[in-house]
Short mmCIF file of N, CA and C in Angstrom, two decimals:
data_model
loop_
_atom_site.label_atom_id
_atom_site.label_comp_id
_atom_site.label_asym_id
_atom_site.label_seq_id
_atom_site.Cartn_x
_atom_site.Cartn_y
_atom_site.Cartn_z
N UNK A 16 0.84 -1.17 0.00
CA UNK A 16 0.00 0.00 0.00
C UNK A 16 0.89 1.24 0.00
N UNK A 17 0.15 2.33 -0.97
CA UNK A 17 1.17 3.52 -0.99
C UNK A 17 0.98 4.31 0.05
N UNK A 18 2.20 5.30 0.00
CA UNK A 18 1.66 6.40 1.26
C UNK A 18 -0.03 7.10 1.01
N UNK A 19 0.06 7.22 -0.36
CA UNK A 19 -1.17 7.76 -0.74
C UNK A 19 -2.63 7.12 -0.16
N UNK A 20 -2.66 5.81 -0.93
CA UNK A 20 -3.52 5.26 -0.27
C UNK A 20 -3.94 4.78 1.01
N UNK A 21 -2.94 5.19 1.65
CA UNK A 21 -2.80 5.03 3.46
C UNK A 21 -3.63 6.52 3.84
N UNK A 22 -2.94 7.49 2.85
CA UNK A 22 -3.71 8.79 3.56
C UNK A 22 -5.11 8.79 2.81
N UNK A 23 -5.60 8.35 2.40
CA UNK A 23 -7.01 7.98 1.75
C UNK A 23 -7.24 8.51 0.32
N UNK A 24 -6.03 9.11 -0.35
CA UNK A 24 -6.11 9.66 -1.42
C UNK A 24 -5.90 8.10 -2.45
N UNK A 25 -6.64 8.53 -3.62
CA UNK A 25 -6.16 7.16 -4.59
C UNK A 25 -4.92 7.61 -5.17
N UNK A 26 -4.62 5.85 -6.24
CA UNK A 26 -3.74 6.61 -6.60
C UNK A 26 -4.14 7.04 -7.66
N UNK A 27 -3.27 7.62 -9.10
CA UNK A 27 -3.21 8.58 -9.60
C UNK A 27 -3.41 8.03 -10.99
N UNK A 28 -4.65 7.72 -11.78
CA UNK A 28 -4.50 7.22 -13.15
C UNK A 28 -3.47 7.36 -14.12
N UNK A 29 -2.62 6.23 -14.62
CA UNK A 29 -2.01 6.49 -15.38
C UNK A 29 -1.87 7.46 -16.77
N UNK A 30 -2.95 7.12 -17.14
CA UNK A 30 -3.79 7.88 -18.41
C UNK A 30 -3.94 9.35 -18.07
N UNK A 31 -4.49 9.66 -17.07
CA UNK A 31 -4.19 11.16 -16.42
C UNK A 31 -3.23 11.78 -16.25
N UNK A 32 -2.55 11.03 -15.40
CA UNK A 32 -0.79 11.10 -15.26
C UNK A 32 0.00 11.93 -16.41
N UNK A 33 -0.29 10.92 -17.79
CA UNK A 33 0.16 11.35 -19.02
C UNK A 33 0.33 12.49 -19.34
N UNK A 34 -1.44 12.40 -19.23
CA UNK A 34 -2.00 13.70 -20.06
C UNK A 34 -1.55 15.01 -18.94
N UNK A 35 -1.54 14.65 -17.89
CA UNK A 35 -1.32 15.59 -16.96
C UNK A 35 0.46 16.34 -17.59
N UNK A 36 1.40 15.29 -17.44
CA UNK A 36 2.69 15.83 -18.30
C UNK A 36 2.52 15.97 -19.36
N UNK A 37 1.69 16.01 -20.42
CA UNK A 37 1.64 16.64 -21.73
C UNK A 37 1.33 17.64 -22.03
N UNK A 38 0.44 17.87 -20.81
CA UNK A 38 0.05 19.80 -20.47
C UNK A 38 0.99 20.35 -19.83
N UNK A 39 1.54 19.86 -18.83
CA UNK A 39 2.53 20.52 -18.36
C UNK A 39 3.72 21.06 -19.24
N UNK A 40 4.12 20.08 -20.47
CA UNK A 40 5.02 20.11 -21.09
C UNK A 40 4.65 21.35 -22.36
N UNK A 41 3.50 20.93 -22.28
CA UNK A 41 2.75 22.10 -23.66
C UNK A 41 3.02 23.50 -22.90
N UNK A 42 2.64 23.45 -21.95
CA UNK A 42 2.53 24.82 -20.98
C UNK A 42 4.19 25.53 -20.59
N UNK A 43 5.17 24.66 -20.33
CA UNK A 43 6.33 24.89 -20.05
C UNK A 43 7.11 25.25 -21.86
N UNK A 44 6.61 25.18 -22.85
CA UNK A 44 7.08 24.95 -24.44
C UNK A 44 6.43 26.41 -24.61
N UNK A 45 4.83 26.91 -23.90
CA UNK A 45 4.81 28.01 -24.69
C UNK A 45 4.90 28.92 -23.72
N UNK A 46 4.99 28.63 -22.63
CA UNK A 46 5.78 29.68 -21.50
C UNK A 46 7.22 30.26 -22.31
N UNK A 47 7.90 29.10 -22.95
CA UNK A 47 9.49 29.68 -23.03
C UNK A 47 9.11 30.93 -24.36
N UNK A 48 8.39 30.34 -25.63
CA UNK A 48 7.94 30.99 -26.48
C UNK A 48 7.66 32.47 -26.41
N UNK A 49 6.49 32.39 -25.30
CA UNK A 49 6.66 33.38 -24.55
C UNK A 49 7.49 35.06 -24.35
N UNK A 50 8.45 34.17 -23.83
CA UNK A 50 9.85 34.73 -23.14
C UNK A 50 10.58 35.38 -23.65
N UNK A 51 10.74 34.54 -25.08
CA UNK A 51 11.69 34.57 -26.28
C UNK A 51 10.73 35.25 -27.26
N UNK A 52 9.37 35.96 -26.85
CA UNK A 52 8.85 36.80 -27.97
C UNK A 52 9.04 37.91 -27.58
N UNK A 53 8.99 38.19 -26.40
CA UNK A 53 9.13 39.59 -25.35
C UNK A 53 10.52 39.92 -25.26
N UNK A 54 11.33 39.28 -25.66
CA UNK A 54 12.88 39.70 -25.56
C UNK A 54 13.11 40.33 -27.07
N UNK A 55 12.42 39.28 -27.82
CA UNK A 55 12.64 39.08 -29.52
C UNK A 55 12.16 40.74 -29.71
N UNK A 56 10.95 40.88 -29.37
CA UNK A 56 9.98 42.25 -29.27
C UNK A 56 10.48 43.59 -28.97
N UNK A 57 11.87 43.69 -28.04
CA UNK A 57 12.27 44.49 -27.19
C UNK A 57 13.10 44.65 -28.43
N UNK A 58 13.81 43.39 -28.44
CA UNK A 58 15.28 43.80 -29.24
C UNK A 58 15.03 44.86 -31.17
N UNK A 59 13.19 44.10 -31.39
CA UNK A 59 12.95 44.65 -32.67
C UNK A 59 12.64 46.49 -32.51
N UNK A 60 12.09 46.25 -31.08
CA UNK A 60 11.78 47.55 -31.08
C UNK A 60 12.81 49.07 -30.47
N UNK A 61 13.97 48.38 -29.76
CA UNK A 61 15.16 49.23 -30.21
C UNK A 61 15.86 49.42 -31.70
N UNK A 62 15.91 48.44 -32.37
CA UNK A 62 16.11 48.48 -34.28
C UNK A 62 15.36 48.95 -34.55
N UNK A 63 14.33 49.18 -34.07
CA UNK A 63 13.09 50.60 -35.04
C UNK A 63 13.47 51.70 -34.60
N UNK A 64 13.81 51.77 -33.52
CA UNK A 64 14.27 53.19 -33.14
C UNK A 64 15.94 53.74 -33.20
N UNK A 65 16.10 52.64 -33.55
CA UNK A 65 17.82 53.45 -33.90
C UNK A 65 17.40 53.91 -35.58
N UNK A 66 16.96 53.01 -36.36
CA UNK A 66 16.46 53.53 -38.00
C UNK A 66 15.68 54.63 -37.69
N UNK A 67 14.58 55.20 -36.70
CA UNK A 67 14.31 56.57 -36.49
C UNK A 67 14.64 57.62 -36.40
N UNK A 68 15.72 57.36 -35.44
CA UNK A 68 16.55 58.37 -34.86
C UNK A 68 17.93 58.24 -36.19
N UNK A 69 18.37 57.57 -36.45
CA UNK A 69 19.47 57.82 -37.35
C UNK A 69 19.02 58.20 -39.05
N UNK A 70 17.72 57.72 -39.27
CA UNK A 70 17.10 58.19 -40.38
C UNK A 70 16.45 58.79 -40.92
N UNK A 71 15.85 59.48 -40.00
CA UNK A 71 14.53 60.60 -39.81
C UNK A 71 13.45 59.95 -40.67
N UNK A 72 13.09 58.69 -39.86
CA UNK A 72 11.86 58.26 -40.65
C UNK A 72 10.66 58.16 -39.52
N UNK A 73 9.64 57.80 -40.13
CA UNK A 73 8.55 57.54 -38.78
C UNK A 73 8.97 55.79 -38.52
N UNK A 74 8.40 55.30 -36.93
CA UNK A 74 8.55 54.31 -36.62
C UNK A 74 8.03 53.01 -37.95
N UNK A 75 6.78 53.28 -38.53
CA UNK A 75 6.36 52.33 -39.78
C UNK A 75 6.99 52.61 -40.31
N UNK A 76 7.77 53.60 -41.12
CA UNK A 76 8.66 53.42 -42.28
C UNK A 76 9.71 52.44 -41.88
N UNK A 77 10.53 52.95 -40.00
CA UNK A 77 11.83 52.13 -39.78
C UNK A 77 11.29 50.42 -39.85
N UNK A 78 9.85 50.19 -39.45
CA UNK A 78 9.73 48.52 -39.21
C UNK A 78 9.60 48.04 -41.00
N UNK A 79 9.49 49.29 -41.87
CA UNK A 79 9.46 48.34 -43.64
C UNK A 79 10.62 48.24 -43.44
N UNK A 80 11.57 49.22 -43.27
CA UNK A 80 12.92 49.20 -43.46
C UNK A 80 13.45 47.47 -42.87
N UNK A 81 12.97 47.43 -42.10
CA UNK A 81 13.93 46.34 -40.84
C UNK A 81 12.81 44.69 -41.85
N UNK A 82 12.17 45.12 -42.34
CA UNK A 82 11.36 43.68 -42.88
C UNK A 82 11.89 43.68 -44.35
N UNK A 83 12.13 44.75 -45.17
CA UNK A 83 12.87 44.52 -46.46
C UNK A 83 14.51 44.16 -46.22
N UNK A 84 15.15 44.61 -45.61
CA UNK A 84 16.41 44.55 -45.15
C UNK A 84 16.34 42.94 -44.89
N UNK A 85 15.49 42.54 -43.98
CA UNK A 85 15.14 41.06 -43.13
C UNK A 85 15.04 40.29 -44.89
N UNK A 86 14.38 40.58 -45.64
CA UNK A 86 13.99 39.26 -46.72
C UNK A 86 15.09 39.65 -47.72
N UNK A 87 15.71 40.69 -48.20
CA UNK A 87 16.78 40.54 -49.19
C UNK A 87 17.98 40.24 -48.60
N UNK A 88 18.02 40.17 -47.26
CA UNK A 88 19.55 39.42 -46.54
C UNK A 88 19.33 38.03 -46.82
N UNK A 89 17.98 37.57 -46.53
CA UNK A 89 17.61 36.37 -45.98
C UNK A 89 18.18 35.92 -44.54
N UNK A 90 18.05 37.47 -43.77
CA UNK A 90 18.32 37.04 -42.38
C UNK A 90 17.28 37.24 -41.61
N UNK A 91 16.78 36.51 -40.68
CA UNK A 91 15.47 36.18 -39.50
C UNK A 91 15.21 38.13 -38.99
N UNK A 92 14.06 38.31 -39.36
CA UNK A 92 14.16 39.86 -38.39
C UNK A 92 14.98 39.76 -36.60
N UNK A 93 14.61 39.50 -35.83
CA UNK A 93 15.18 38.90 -34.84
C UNK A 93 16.48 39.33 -35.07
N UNK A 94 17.17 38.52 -35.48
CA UNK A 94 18.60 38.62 -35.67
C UNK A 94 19.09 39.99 -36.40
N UNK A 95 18.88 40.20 -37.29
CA UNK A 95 19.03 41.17 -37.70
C UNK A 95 18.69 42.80 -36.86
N UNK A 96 17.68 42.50 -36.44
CA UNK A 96 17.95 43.78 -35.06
C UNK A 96 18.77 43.32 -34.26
N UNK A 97 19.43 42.38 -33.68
CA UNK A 97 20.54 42.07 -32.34
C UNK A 97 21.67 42.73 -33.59
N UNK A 98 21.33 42.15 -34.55
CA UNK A 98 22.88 42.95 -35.63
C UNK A 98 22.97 44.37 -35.55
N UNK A 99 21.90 45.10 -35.91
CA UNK A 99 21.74 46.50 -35.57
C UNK A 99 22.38 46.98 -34.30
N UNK A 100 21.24 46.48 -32.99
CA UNK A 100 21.55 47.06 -32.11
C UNK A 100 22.93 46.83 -31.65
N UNK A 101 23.78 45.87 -32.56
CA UNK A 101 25.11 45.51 -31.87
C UNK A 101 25.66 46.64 -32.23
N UNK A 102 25.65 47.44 -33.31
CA UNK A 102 26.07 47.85 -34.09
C UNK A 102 26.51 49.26 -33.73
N UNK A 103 25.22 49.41 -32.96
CA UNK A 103 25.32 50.80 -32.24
C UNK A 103 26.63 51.38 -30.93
N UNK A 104 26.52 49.94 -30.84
CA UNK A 104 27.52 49.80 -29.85
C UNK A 104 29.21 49.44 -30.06
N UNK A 105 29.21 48.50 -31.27
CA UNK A 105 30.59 48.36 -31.98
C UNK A 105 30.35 49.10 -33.22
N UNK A 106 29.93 49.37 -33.83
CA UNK A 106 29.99 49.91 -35.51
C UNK A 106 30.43 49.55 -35.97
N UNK A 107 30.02 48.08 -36.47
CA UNK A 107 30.68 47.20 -37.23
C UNK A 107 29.19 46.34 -37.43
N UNK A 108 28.94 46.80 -39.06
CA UNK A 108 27.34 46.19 -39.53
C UNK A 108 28.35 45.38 -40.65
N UNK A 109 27.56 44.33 -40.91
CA UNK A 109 28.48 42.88 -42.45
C UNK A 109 27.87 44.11 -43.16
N UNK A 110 28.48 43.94 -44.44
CA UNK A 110 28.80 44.55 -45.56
C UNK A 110 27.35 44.14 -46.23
N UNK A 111 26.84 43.25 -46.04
CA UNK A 111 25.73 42.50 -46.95
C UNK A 111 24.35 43.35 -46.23
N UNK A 112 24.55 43.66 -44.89
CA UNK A 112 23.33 44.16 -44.66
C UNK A 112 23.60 45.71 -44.88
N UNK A 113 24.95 46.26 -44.84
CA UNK A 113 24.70 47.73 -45.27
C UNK A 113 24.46 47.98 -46.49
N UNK A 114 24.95 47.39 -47.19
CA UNK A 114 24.32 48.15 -48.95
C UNK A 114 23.01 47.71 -49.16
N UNK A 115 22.40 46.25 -48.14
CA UNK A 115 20.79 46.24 -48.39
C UNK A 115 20.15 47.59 -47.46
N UNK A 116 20.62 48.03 -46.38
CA UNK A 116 19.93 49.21 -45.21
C UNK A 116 20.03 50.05 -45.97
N UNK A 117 21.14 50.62 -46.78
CA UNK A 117 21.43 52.37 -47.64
C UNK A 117 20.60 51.84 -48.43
N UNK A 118 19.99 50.79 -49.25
CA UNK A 118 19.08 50.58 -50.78
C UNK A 118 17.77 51.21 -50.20
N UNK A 119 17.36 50.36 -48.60
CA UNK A 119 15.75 50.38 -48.06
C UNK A 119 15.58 51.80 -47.20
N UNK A 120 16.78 52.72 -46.57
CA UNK A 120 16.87 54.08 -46.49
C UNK A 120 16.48 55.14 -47.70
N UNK A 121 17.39 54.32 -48.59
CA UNK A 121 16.97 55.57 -50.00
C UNK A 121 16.30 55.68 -50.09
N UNK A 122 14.82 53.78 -50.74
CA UNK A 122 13.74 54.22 -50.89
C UNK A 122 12.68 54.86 -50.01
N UNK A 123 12.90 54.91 -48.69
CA UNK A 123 11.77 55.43 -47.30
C UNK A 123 12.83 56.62 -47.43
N UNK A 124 13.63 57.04 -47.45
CA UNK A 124 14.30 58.34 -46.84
C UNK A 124 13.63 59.05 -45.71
N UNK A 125 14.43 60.38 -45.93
CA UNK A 125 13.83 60.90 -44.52
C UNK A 125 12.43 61.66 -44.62
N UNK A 126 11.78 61.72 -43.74
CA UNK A 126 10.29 62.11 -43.90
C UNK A 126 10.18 63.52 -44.08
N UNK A 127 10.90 63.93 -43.16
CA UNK A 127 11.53 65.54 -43.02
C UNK A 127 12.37 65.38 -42.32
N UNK A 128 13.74 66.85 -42.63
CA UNK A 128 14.68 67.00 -42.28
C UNK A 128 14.73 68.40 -41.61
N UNK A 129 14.86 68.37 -39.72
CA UNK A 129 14.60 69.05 -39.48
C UNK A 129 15.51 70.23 -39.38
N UNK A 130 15.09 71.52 -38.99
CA UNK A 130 16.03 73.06 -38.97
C UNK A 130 16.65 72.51 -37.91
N UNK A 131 18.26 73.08 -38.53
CA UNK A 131 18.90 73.55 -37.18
C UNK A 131 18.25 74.58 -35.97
N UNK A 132 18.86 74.38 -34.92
CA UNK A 132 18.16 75.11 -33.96
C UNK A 132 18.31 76.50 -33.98
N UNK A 133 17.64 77.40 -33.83
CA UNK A 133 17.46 78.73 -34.46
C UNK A 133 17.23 78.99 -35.44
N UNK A 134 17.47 78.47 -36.54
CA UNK A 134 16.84 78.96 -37.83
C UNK A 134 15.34 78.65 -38.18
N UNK A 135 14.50 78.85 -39.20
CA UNK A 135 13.50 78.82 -39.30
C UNK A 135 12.36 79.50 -38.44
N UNK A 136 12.61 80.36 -37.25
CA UNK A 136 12.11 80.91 -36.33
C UNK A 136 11.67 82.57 -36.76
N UNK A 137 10.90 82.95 -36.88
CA UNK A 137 10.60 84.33 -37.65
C UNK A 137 10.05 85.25 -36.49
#
């Protein structure tokens, strides 16, 4: 007799059991998913904002930028912003994604280019 069944609990259907770790396992698979979308998310959404700020585009222009750049590299968006944002920090982008970024800059360019400070002021 188990401890279980000593304390009056049954025991534990096998078949349940299973299914019990197959949810668990489903649940622990899209927990990580999860995790790794909210990081993935963060990292895309500093690469939109460095193409903002360094390109004078609006945030939708920088995310075409970062999705055309993404399919003529044939590199994962994901990755390709950790490339960016590395970038910011070493300045050192592969050669393959800068002449695709200057192609997808040209065509979005800048939206407006703003006055130096003081001028334009009447």
């Amino acid at each position: 007799m188990t401890s279980r069944a000593r304390a009056g609990q049954e025991p534990q259907d096998p078949v349940g059991a299973a299914a019990d770790a197959e949810r668990i396992f489903a649940l622990e698979e899209e927990n990580r998913q999860l995790k790794e979308a909210i990081t993935s998310h963060a990292v895309v959404d500093q690469a939109i904002g460095m193409v903002v700020g360094l390109a004078r585009v609006t945030p939708d222009e920088a995310w075409q930028v970062l999705v055309e750049v993404s399919q003529h590299t044939n590199i994962k968006l994901r990755c390709l912003a950790e490339t960016l944002v590395n970038w910011g920090g070493t300045g050192v982008l592969p050669p393959e994604v800068t002449a695709v970024l200057e192609d997808a800059l040209d065509r979005h360019g800048p939206t407006r280019v703003p006055a130096p400070s003081g001028e334009g002021a009447s």
